[in-house]
Coordinates of C-alpha atoms and ligand atoms in Angstrom, one line a residue:
M1 CA 299.7 64.8 -50.4
A2 CA 298.5 66.1 -53.5
P3 CA 300.5 69.1 -54.9
D4 CA 298.4 72.2 -54.2
E5 CA 298.5 75.0 -57.1
A6 CA 297.5 77.4 -54.5
A7 CA 300.4 76.3 -52.3
Q8 CA 302.7 76.0 -55.4
A9 CA 301.9 79.1 -56.9
R10 CA 303.0 81.2 -53.8
E11 CA 305.9 79.4 -53.3
R12 CA 306.6 80.0 -56.9
L13 CA 306.2 83.3 -56.3
D14 CA 308.9 83.6 -53.5
T15 CA 311.4 81.5 -55.6
V16 CA 310.7 84.4 -58.4
A17 CA 311.2 87.3 -56.1
A18 CA 314.5 85.5 -54.2
A19 CA 315.8 84.9 -58.0
I20 CA 315.0 88.6 -58.9
A21 CA 317.3 90.1 -55.8
V22 CA 320.3 87.2 -56.4
G23 CA 320.6 89.0 -59.8
G24 CA 321.4 92.1 -58.0
I25 CA 319.0 94.2 -59.9
D26 CA 318.8 98.4 -59.7
A27 CA 314.9 98.7 -60.5
M28 CA 312.0 97.1 -61.8
T29 CA 308.6 98.0 -62.2
L30 CA 305.3 95.8 -62.2
A31 CA 302.5 95.1 -64.7
A32 CA 298.9 94.6 -64.5
S33 CA 298.8 91.2 -64.6
D34 CA 301.2 91.8 -61.3
W35 CA 298.6 93.0 -59.3
A36 CA 296.7 89.7 -59.2
M37 CA 298.4 89.4 -56.2
S38 CA 296.9 91.7 -53.4
P39 CA 298.9 95.3 -52.5
P40 CA 299.4 94.0 -49.1
R41 CA 301.0 90.8 -49.8
L42 CA 303.1 92.1 -52.9
A43 CA 304.2 94.7 -50.8
A44 CA 305.2 91.7 -48.0
L45 CA 307.0 90.0 -50.9
A46 CA 308.9 93.2 -51.8
Q47 CA 310.1 94.0 -48.6
R48 CA 311.3 90.5 -47.9
H49 CA 313.3 90.0 -50.8
E50 CA 314.2 93.8 -50.9
L51 CA 313.1 94.3 -54.2
P52 CA 313.4 97.5 -56.2
I53 CA 310.0 98.3 -57.3
L54 CA 309.6 101.7 -58.8
A55 CA 305.7 103.2 -59.2
A56 CA 305.7 106.9 -59.7
N57 CA 302.1 106.7 -60.5
L58 CA 300.5 104.5 -57.3
V59 CA 299.0 106.0 -54.4
C60 CA 297.5 103.0 -51.9
D61 CA 295.8 104.6 -48.6
G62 CA 297.0 108.2 -49.4
R63 CA 300.9 107.5 -49.5
A64 CA 302.8 106.2 -52.1
P65 CA 304.2 102.3 -51.1
Y66 CA 307.2 102.4 -53.9
P67 CA 309.6 105.4 -54.7
A68 CA 308.8 107.1 -58.4
S69 CA 312.7 107.0 -59.6
T70 CA 316.0 106.1 -58.3
V71 CA 320.0 107.0 -59.3
V72 CA 322.4 104.8 -60.1
T73 CA 326.0 105.8 -61.3
R74 CA 327.8 103.1 -64.1
G75 CA 331.1 103.9 -65.3
G76 CA 331.3 107.9 -64.2
H77 CA 328.3 108.4 -65.3
T78 CA 324.9 109.3 -63.2
V79 CA 321.4 107.8 -64.4
G80 CA 318.2 108.2 -63.3
I81 CA 315.9 105.3 -63.5
V82 CA 311.9 106.2 -63.1
G83 CA 309.0 103.9 -63.5
V84 CA 305.0 103.3 -63.2
T85 CA 302.8 100.4 -62.9
D86 CA 299.5 99.6 -64.9
G87 CA 296.3 99.0 -62.9
P88 CA 293.9 98.2 -61.9
V89 CA 295.3 98.0 -58.1
S90 CA 292.7 96.8 -55.6
G91 CA 292.5 99.2 -52.9
C92 CA 294.6 101.9 -54.7
E93 CA 294.8 104.7 -56.9
V94 CA 296.8 104.6 -60.5
G95 CA 297.5 107.7 -61.7
D96 CA 298.0 108.8 -65.5
P97 CA 301.6 107.2 -66.3
A98 CA 302.3 110.0 -68.3
A99 CA 301.7 112.6 -65.9
S100 CA 303.4 111.3 -63.1
L101 CA 306.9 110.0 -65.3
Q102 CA 307.1 113.7 -66.5
A103 CA 306.9 114.8 -62.5
A104 CA 309.2 111.9 -61.7
I105 CA 312.2 113.2 -64.2
G106 CA 311.8 116.7 -62.9
A107 CA 312.4 115.8 -59.4
L108 CA 315.4 113.9 -60.4
P109 CA 318.8 115.6 -59.6
P110 CA 320.7 116.6 -62.5
V111 CA 321.8 112.8 -64.2
D112 CA 323.7 112.3 -67.6
A113 CA 320.4 109.7 -68.9
V114 CA 317.5 109.3 -67.8
I115 CA 315.4 105.4 -68.4
A116 CA 312.2 104.9 -68.4
L117 CA 310.5 101.5 -67.3
V118 CA 307.1 101.3 -68.6
P119 CA 304.8 98.3 -68.3
L120 CA 301.8 99.4 -70.4
P121 CA 300.1 98.2 -73.5
E122 CA 301.4 99.5 -77.4
R123 CA 298.8 101.8 -78.0
Q124 CA 299.2 103.6 -74.5
L125 CA 302.9 103.5 -74.5
S126 CA 302.8 105.3 -77.7
R127 CA 300.6 108.1 -76.1
V128 CA 302.8 108.2 -72.8
L129 CA 305.9 108.4 -74.7
S130 CA 304.7 110.9 -77.4
E131 CA 303.6 113.2 -74.3
V132 CA 306.9 112.5 -71.7
Q133 CA 309.8 114.7 -72.5
G134 CA 313.4 114.0 -71.2
I135 CA 313.8 110.2 -71.7
T136 CA 316.7 108.8 -72.8
V137 CA 315.5 105.6 -73.5
A138 CA 312.1 103.8 -72.4
F139 CA 311.8 100.1 -71.8
D140 CA 308.7 98.4 -73.3
A141 CA 308.1 95.6 -70.8
T142 CA 305.0 93.6 -72.7
G143 CA 307.3 91.4 -74.9
T144 CA 306.3 92.9 -78.2
R145 CA 309.1 94.7 -78.8
Q146 CA 311.9 92.4 -80.5
G147 CA 313.9 94.0 -82.4
D148 CA 317.4 94.7 -82.4
I149 CA 317.1 98.2 -83.3
A150 CA 315.5 100.8 -80.9
D151 CA 312.1 102.2 -82.7
R152 CA 311.3 105.9 -81.9
I153 CA 308.2 107.0 -80.6
G154 CA 307.6 111.3 -80.2
N155 CA 311.3 111.9 -79.6
T156 CA 311.9 109.2 -77.2
W157 CA 313.7 105.6 -78.1
V158 CA 312.3 102.2 -77.0
V159 CA 313.5 98.7 -76.8
G160 CA 312.0 95.7 -75.7
S161 CA 312.8 94.0 -72.3
G162 CA 312.6 90.6 -73.7
M163 CA 309.9 87.8 -73.3
K164 CA 308.7 84.9 -70.9
G165 CA 311.7 83.9 -70.4
A166 CA 312.3 82.8 -73.8
T167 CA 314.6 85.8 -74.9
L168 CA 316.3 88.5 -72.7
G169 CA 316.4 92.2 -73.7
T170 CA 319.4 93.8 -73.6
T171 CA 320.5 97.3 -74.2
T172 CA 323.6 99.2 -73.9
L173 CA 324.4 103.4 -73.4
A174 CA 327.5 104.2 -74.7
F175 CA 328.7 108.0 -73.5
R176 CA 330.6 109.5 -76.2
E177 CA 329.7 113.2 -76.0
P178 CA 328.8 114.9 -73.0
G179 CA 324.9 116.3 -72.9
G180 CA 325.0 115.4 -76.6
A181 CA 322.0 113.5 -78.5
W182 CA 321.4 109.8 -78.2
A183 CA 320.9 107.3 -81.2
P184 CA 320.5 103.9 -82.1
E185 CA 323.9 102.2 -83.3
G186 CA 322.9 101.4 -86.8
Y187 CA 319.6 103.4 -87.2
E188 CA 319.7 105.1 -90.6
L189 CA 320.8 102.0 -92.6
H190 CA 318.2 99.9 -90.2
L191 CA 315.5 102.8 -91.8
T192 CA 317.0 103.0 -95.4
Q193 CA 316.3 99.0 -95.5
E194 CA 312.9 99.3 -94.2
L195 CA 312.1 102.1 -96.4
E196 CA 313.6 99.9 -99.7
R197 CA 310.8 96.9 -98.0
A198 CA 308.2 98.9 -97.2
R199 CA 308.3 100.9 -101.1
R200 CA 308.6 97.4 -102.2
R201 CA 305.7 96.0 -100.7
V202 CA 303.6 99.0 -101.8
D203 CA 304.4 98.2 -105.4
V204 CA 303.9 94.4 -105.0
I205 CA 300.2 95.0 -103.6
T206 CA 299.5 98.0 -106.2
E207 CA 300.3 95.4 -108.9
R208 CA 298.4 92.5 -107.4
L209 CA 295.6 95.1 -107.0
E210 CA 295.1 96.0 -110.8
N211 CA 295.8 92.3 -111.9
D212 CA 292.7 91.5 -109.7
R213 CA 290.8 94.4 -110.6
A214 CA 291.4 93.4 -114.5
A215 CA 290.1 90.0 -114.1
G216 CA 287.2 91.2 -112.3
K217 CA 288.0 90.0 -108.9
D218 CA 286.7 91.3 -105.4
V219 CA 289.4 93.9 -104.8
S220 CA 288.6 95.1 -101.2
R221 CA 291.1 93.0 -99.3
N222 CA 294.0 93.9 -101.3
E223 CA 292.8 97.4 -101.5
K224 CA 292.8 97.6 -97.2
L225 CA 296.3 96.3 -97.5
L226 CA 297.3 98.9 -99.6
A227 CA 296.1 101.5 -97.2
S228 CA 298.1 99.8 -94.3
S229 CA 300.9 99.7 -96.6
R230 CA 300.9 103.5 -97.5
T231 CA 300.8 104.6 -93.7
E232 CA 303.6 102.5 -93.1
L233 CA 305.9 104.1 -95.9
A234 CA 304.5 107.2 -94.8
D235 CA 305.8 106.8 -91.8
L236 CA 308.8 105.3 -92.8
E237 CA 309.4 108.6 -94.9
A238 CA 308.6 110.8 -91.8
A239 CA 311.3 108.9 -89.5
V240 CA 314.2 109.2 -92.3
A241 CA 313.3 112.7 -92.6
K242 CA 313.5 113.4 -88.9
P243 CA 317.7 113.5 -88.2
A244 CA 318.7 111.0 -86.0
H245 CA 322.4 111.8 -85.4
G246 CA 323.8 111.3 -82.0
G247 CA 327.1 111.1 -80.5
N248 CA 325.7 108.9 -77.9
L249 CA 324.6 105.2 -79.1
I250 CA 322.0 103.1 -77.8
T251 CA 322.7 99.5 -78.8
T252 CA 320.0 96.9 -78.2
A253 CA 320.1 92.8 -78.5
H254 CA 317.6 90.4 -77.6
I255 CA 319.6 87.2 -76.7
K256 CA 317.8 83.7 -76.8
L257 CA 317.6 82.2 -73.3
D258 CA 318.4 78.7 -75.1
D259 CA 321.2 75.9 -74.3
T260 CA 324.1 77.9 -75.4
V261 CA 323.1 80.6 -72.0
G262 CA 324.9 78.8 -69.0
E263 CA 323.3 78.7 -66.1
H264 CA 323.3 81.4 -63.4
A265 CA 324.4 78.9 -60.3
A266 CA 323.2 81.5 -57.5
T267 CA 320.2 81.1 -59.1
Q268 CA 319.9 77.5 -59.9
A269 CA 320.2 76.9 -56.2
I270 CA 317.4 78.6 -55.6
V271 CA 315.2 76.9 -58.1
G272 CA 316.5 73.5 -57.4
G273 CA 315.9 74.3 -53.8
T274 CA 312.1 74.9 -54.7
L275 CA 311.9 72.0 -56.8
T276 CA 313.3 69.4 -54.1
K277 CA 311.0 70.9 -51.9
E278 CA 307.9 70.6 -53.8
Q279 CA 308.7 66.7 -54.8
A280 CA 309.7 65.6 -51.3
A281 CA 306.2 67.3 -50.5
A282 CA 304.7 64.7 -53.0
P283 CA 306.5 61.4 -52.6
A284 CA 303.8 60.1 -54.7
V285 CA 305.2 61.4 -58.0
T286 CA 308.5 59.6 -57.3
Q287 CA 307.6 56.7 -56.1
K288 CA 307.3 53.9 -59.0
V289 CA 303.6 53.0 -58.9
P290 CA 302.3 49.8 -61.2
H291 CA 300.2 50.6 -63.7
K292 CA 297.3 48.6 -62.5
T293 CA 296.8 50.5 -59.4
L294 CA 294.6 52.9 -61.0
G295 CA 291.9 53.9 -58.5
G296 CA 288.3 53.4 -58.9
G297 CA 285.8 55.2 -61.4
T298 CA 288.5 56.1 -64.2
P299 CA 287.3 55.3 -67.5
Y300 CA 291.3 54.6 -68.6
A301 CA 293.1 50.7 -68.1
G302 CA 297.0 51.6 -68.4
S303 CA 298.9 50.4 -71.0
D304 CA 299.9 47.2 -69.1
R305 CA 296.5 45.6 -70.0
C306 CA 296.4 46.8 -73.5
K307 CA 300.0 45.3 -73.9
V308 CA 298.9 42.0 -72.4
C309 CA 296.9 41.5 -75.8
H310 CA 298.8 44.1 -77.9
V311 CA 302.1 42.7 -77.3
D312 CA 304.3 43.6 -79.9
I313 CA 303.1 47.1 -80.4
G314 CA 303.4 47.3 -76.6
A315 CA 307.3 46.3 -77.1
Q316 CA 307.4 49.0 -79.6
W317 CA 305.7 51.8 -77.2
E318 CA 308.2 50.9 -74.5
G319 CA 310.7 52.1 -77.1
T320 CA 309.5 55.1 -77.7
A321 CA 310.7 58.7 -76.0
H322 CA 306.6 58.3 -74.9
A323 CA 307.3 55.5 -72.6
R324 CA 309.9 57.8 -70.6
A325 CA 308.0 60.9 -70.3
W326 CA 307.5 61.1 -66.6
Q327 CA 311.5 59.6 -65.6
T328 CA 312.2 63.1 -67.6
L329 CA 310.1 65.1 -64.6
V330 CA 311.4 62.8 -62.2
D331 CA 315.0 63.4 -63.5
D332 CA 314.2 67.3 -63.9
D333 CA 312.9 67.7 -60.4
H334 CA 309.7 68.5 -61.8
A335 CA 307.3 65.8 -61.3
A336 CA 305.5 67.4 -58.6
D337 CA 305.5 70.4 -60.6
V338 CA 301.5 71.4 -61.3
A339 CA 303.1 73.2 -64.8
C340 CA 304.4 70.2 -66.2
F341 CA 302.3 66.8 -65.7
S342 CA 299.9 67.1 -68.2
C343 CA 301.8 66.6 -71.1
H344 CA 304.1 63.8 -69.6
S345 CA 301.3 62.0 -68.3
T346 CA 298.1 60.3 -69.8
G347 CA 294.4 61.6 -69.8
A348 CA 295.3 64.7 -67.8
G349 CA 292.8 67.0 -67.1
Q350 CA 289.9 64.5 -69.0
P351 CA 287.2 63.1 -66.8
G352 CA 288.5 60.6 -65.0
G353 CA 292.2 61.4 -65.6
P354 CA 294.5 62.8 -63.5
Q355 CA 293.9 66.5 -62.3
N356 CA 297.3 66.9 -60.8
P357 CA 300.8 65.4 -60.0
A358 CA 299.7 63.5 -57.0
Q359 CA 297.0 61.9 -59.0
V360 CA 298.7 60.7 -61.9
R361 CA 299.8 57.4 -60.4
G362 CA 299.3 54.7 -62.9
L363 CA 299.0 57.0 -66.1
R364 CA 302.5 58.2 -65.6
D365 CA 303.9 58.6 -69.2
V366 CA 302.4 59.0 -72.5
Q367 CA 300.6 55.9 -72.9
C368 CA 298.1 54.3 -75.9
E369 CA 295.3 56.0 -74.2
A370 CA 297.1 59.9 -74.4
C371 CA 296.2 59.2 -78.3
H372 CA 294.1 56.1 -78.3
G373 CA 291.6 57.7 -75.6
P374 CA 290.1 55.8 -72.5
G375 CA 289.8 51.9 -73.4
L376 CA 288.9 50.4 -70.1
T377 CA 285.7 49.1 -71.9
H378 CA 287.5 48.2 -74.6
V379 CA 289.7 46.1 -72.7
A380 CA 286.9 44.2 -71.3
R381 CA 285.2 43.9 -74.5
P382 CA 288.0 44.3 -77.5
K383 CA 285.2 43.5 -80.2
D384 CA 282.4 45.2 -79.2
S385 CA 283.9 48.4 -78.4
P386 CA 286.5 50.1 -80.4
L387 CA 288.8 52.6 -78.5
P388 CA 287.2 56.2 -78.8
V389 CA 290.2 56.8 -81.7
P390 CA 291.3 53.8 -83.4
K391 CA 293.1 55.8 -85.9
P392 CA 295.2 58.6 -84.4
D393 CA 295.3 61.8 -86.9
Q394 CA 297.9 64.9 -86.2
A395 CA 295.0 66.2 -83.9
A396 CA 296.2 63.7 -81.0
C397 CA 299.6 65.0 -80.8
S398 CA 298.7 68.8 -81.4
G399 CA 298.0 69.5 -77.6
C400 CA 301.3 68.6 -76.4
H401 CA 303.6 68.9 -79.2
E402 CA 301.8 72.5 -80.4
S403 CA 303.0 74.4 -77.5
E404 CA 305.5 76.8 -76.2
R405 CA 306.6 74.1 -74.3
A406 CA 307.6 71.6 -77.1
M407 CA 310.0 74.3 -78.4
G408 CA 308.6 74.4 -81.9
R409 CA 310.7 70.9 -83.1
F410 CA 307.5 69.4 -83.7
D411 CA 307.2 68.2 -87.3
Y412 CA 304.6 65.9 -88.3
A413 CA 305.9 64.0 -91.0
T414 CA 309.5 63.3 -89.1
Y415 CA 307.6 62.9 -85.5
L416 CA 304.7 60.2 -86.5
P417 CA 307.5 57.7 -88.1
Q418 CA 309.2 57.7 -84.8
V419 CA 306.0 56.4 -83.1
M420 CA 304.7 54.5 -85.5
H421 CA 303.6 50.7 -84.6
K422 CA 305.8 48.6 -86.9
A423 CA 302.8 45.8 -86.3
T424 CA 299.5 46.6 -88.1
G425 CA 296.3 45.2 -87.8
T426 CA 296.2 43.0 -84.5
R427 CA 298.1 40.6 -85.8
D428 CA 299.8 41.2 -82.7
I429 CA 297.3 39.6 -80.6
P430 CA 298.5 36.2 -79.6
Ligands
HEC501 C1 292.1 41.2 -74.3 C2 292.4 41.7 -75.7 C3 292.6 43.3 -75.8 C4 293.0 44.4 -74.5 C5 293.5 43.9 -73.4 C6 293.1 45.5 -75.6 N1 293.0 45.4 -77.0 FE1 292.7 46.5 -78.5 N2 291.9 44.9 -79.6 C7 292.1 44.0 -79.4 C8 291.0 42.9 -80.9 C9 291.0 41.9 -80.7 C10 291.2 44.3 -81.4 C11 290.3 43.9 -82.5 C12 288.8 44.7 -82.8 C13 287.8 43.9 -84.0 O1 288.8 43.6 -85.1 O2 287.3 44.6 -83.6 C14 291.8 45.2 -80.7 C15 291.7 46.7 -81.7 C16 292.6 47.6 -81.2 C17 292.9 48.7 -81.9 C18 292.4 49.1 -83.2 C19 290.9 49.5 -83.1 C20 290.3 49.9 -84.9 O3 289.2 49.7 -85.3 O4 291.3 49.4 -85.9 C21 293.3 49.6 -81.3 C22 293.4 51.3 -81.6 C23 293.4 49.0 -79.9 N3 293.0 47.7 -79.8 C24 293.9 49.8 -78.5 C25 293.8 49.0 -77.6 C26 294.4 49.7 -76.5 C27 295.1 51.3 -76.1 C28 294.5 49.2 -75.2 C29 294.5 49.3 -73.6 C30 293.1 50.3 -73.4 C31 293.7 47.6 -76.0 N4 293.5 48.0 -77.1 C32 293.4 46.6 -75.2 C33 291.8 43.5 -77.7 C34 292.8 44.0 -77.0
HEC502 C1 300.3 63.6 -73.8 C2 301.1 64.2 -74.4 C3 301.7 63.8 -75.8 C4 301.2 63.4 -76.9 C5 299.3 62.9 -77.1 C6 301.8 62.8 -78.1 N1 302.9 63.2 -77.5 FE1 305.0 63.2 -78.4 N2 305.7 63.6 -76.8 C7 305.7 64.1 -75.7 C8 306.4 64.4 -74.8 C9 306.2 64.8 -73.2 C10 307.7 63.7 -75.3 C11 309.2 64.1 -74.3 C12 309.1 62.7 -73.9 C13 310.5 63.0 -73.4 O1 312.0 62.4 -73.9 O2 310.8 62.5 -71.6 C14 307.2 63.2 -76.5 C15 308.3 63.0 -77.6 C16 307.8 62.8 -78.6 C17 309.0 62.5 -79.6 C18 310.7 62.1 -79.3 C19 310.9 63.6 -79.6 C20 312.4 63.5 -79.7 O3 313.0 64.6 -80.3 O4 313.4 62.4 -79.3 C21 308.4 62.2 -80.7 C22 308.7 61.5 -82.6 C23 307.0 62.3 -80.8 N3 306.8 62.4 -79.4 C24 305.8 61.7 -81.6 C25 304.6 62.2 -81.5 C26 303.5 62.0 -82.6 C27 303.6 61.6 -83.8 C28 302.2 62.5 -81.6 C29 301.1 62.1 -82.3 C30 300.5 60.7 -83.0 C31 302.2 62.5 -80.4 N4 303.7 62.7 -80.3 C32 301.5 62.9 -79.7 C33 304.1 64.0 -75.6 C34 302.9 64.0 -76.2
HEC503 C1 302.2 71.7 -73.4 C2 302.9 70.0 -73.2 C3 303.9 70.2 -72.3 C4 304.3 70.6 -70.8 C5 303.0 71.1 -70.2 C6 305.5 70.0 -70.7 N1 305.9 69.4 -71.4 FE1 307.7 68.8 -71.2 N2 307.9 67.9 -73.2 C7 306.6 68.1 -73.9 C8 307.1 67.9 -75.5 C9 305.9 67.5 -77.1 C10 308.1 67.1 -75.6 C11 309.3 66.9 -76.6 C12 309.6 67.7 -77.7 C13 310.4 67.4 -78.6 O1 311.7 66.7 -78.4 O2 309.7 67.5 -79.8 C14 309.1 67.7 -73.9 C15 310.2 67.3 -73.6 C16 310.7 67.7 -72.3 C17 312.0 67.3 -72.3 C18 312.7 66.4 -72.7 C19 314.3 67.2 -73.0 C20 314.3 68.6 -73.9 O3 314.6 69.4 -73.5 O4 313.8 67.9 -75.2 C21 312.1 68.2 -70.7 C22 313.2 68.0 -69.9 C23 310.9 68.7 -70.2 N3 309.7 68.4 -71.5 C24 310.7 68.8 -69.6 C25 309.4 69.7 -68.9 C26 309.0 70.3 -67.9 C27 310.2 70.8 -66.7 C28 308.0 71.1 -68.1 C29 307.1 72.2 -66.8 C30 307.8 73.3 -66.8 C31 307.2 70.5 -69.1 N4 308.0 69.9 -69.8 C32 305.9 70.8 -69.7 C33 305.4 68.9 -73.7 C34 305.0 69.5 -72.4
HEC504 C1 302.0 58.8 -79.9 C2 300.4 58.5 -80.2 C3 300.1 56.8 -79.8 C4 300.4 55.9 -78.7 C5 300.9 56.5 -77.7 C6 299.8 54.4 -78.9 N1 299.4 54.9 -80.7 FE1 298.5 53.0 -81.0 N2 298.2 54.2 -82.8 C7 298.6 55.5 -83.3 C8 298.5 55.9 -84.5 C9 298.5 57.5 -85.6 C10 297.9 54.7 -85.0 C11 296.9 54.9 -86.6 C12 298.0 54.2 -87.3 C13 297.8 53.9 -88.7 O1 296.9 54.9 -89.2 O2 297.7 52.8 -89.6 C14 297.4 53.7 -84.0 C15 296.9 52.6 -84.3 C16 297.1 51.3 -83.4 C17 296.2 50.2 -83.8 C18 295.8 49.8 -85.1 C19 297.0 49.0 -85.6 C20 296.9 49.2 -87.1 O3 298.0 49.1 -87.3 O4 295.9 49.6 -87.5 C21 296.4 49.5 -82.4 C22 295.5 48.1 -82.3 C23 297.1 50.6 -81.2 N3 297.2 51.5 -81.7 C24 297.6 49.9 -80.5 C25 298.8 50.8 -79.3 C26 298.6 50.3 -78.0 C27 298.6 49.2 -77.3 C28 299.7 51.3 -77.5 C29 300.4 51.3 -76.1 C30 301.1 50.5 -76.2 C31 299.5 52.5 -78.4 N4 298.7 52.1 -79.8 C32 300.1 54.0 -78.6 C33 299.2 56.4 -82.2 C34 299.4 55.4 -81.1

């Protein structure tokens, strides 16, 4: 059975929803991209997993499907949480987020702080937050805010919520002075440093501009740079002039979700269950398939065929990480995952190459043809038909290695020697 992308996507959504729910959260919001799913299906998912979605500005069929706010108590302090969504949402009306947030805040019982979940693009976020009053901290859910100090829009402090599973934004509210003002910890120092940096930048650009002008060079680019740096400087000077003393402290940190962060057992169990189910539903992906058994009509030969003539190179390739790339996915329970197979196999997505994990069969691993291109005609008549890429260069690696998945480790100069064939030419052919 071929792993079907749509079915896997549905299964994944349930997995994600279950994992969110097991984390025990109090509130969440939906961004525009979440509405790729129809509102009824999303509502069913939310109900199944009891997701605490807030959407103050959403109206479907004349009623609000999700509450506008919730109130939680922590350490003796009550915190009101309000949230909006971003549209369009098919069949529903998405109201003005600023007006909806203000109304939701107005409807809260007396609370010690107000948190707003605002998943809007930056420009809209700025407009909304400069209009709405009464928010202690707003969460920007777009992943663009990665700083460890909250920044201010209007009278509201804004923090980032992390990015794509790579970082987790955390914010702590320390109640020190009941009813008092709020400010980020270390804010003044941070601003002073930023101001210094901005001043230096203006100086450097000014100097460069004058030199270029004296030398008769085109200065239009530097003029633009100077203008934007001056605006940045003016904004910072205005921020410094605006006092940000607060008895109550906002502390923000972005945690890098790498190997140093342990697995959450309950979440791991949910994810593991889904992956095992997927692999079991697609047995072809884990069974050992000889390279010879490629289907008809493919331009790929499989490395077993290449190794018959290129003996030494074949043996050298067997010793590289590329020859184990598929086993890595099998061991990781990800061999049936449509999001993983492409770089751990050969010719994925190419004409005559595998289009999904079950079609990988003989083209598992990063074989010869992943770098050299399809070689069936070369196998038949080596002298008359050179490989499409006889001498691969960096471009042959980048599709797989210069992506987010490759974790930024790739360095061509150090990576190439590790996979380079020691044998040269075709002397290795018996
Ligand atoms: C039947 C034997 C045979 C098989 C099978 C074979 N090759 Fe070759 N290959 C040769 C010979 C012979 C040459 C040298 C051709 C020449 O000098 O014109 C060659 C040359 C090459 C070159 C160098 C081309 C160049 O211009 O420098 C590459 C790369 C290559 N083969 C890769 C492969 C790959 C990949 C496969 C499997 C898809 C493969 N070969 C299968 C015999 C073979
Ligand atoms: C089709 C995708 C693909 C292409 C093309 C590709 N690689 Fe890789 N490469 C991988 C994968 C996947 C792994 C991880 C294999 C594993 O450990 O399971 C890997 C691993 C490696 C490693 C081992 C890294 C380590 O930390 O052990 C090196 C070195 C490497 N590749 C170099 C290259 C170079 C150089 C090129 C281009 C000439 C290249 N690769 C082309 C997918 C690719
Ligand atoms: C865009 C290409 C690409 C995709 C898609 C991809 N990988 Fe990889 N993967 C790589 C490359 C390249 C490496 C080698 C990275 C290195 O060591 O430099 C790698 C290495 C790995 C490793 C080796 C262990 C490690 O962390 O060094 C594991 C495990 C892995 N991938 C799992 C996965 C899983 C699971 C998926 C799907 C969720 C996936 N990969 C999707 C390119 C990809
Ligand atoms: C990770 C990418 C990659 C893989 C996989 C790969 N090659 Fe290559 N191959 C290269 C690069 C890069 C060169 C160019 C070397 C150079 O410029 O001298 C090359 C060159 C060659 C040559 C020409 C030899 C020479 O020294 O001029 C042959 C033949 C060849 N490869 C065969 C193979 C065979 C057979 C396999 C599989 C068993 C294979 N390659 C797998 C990247 C790869």
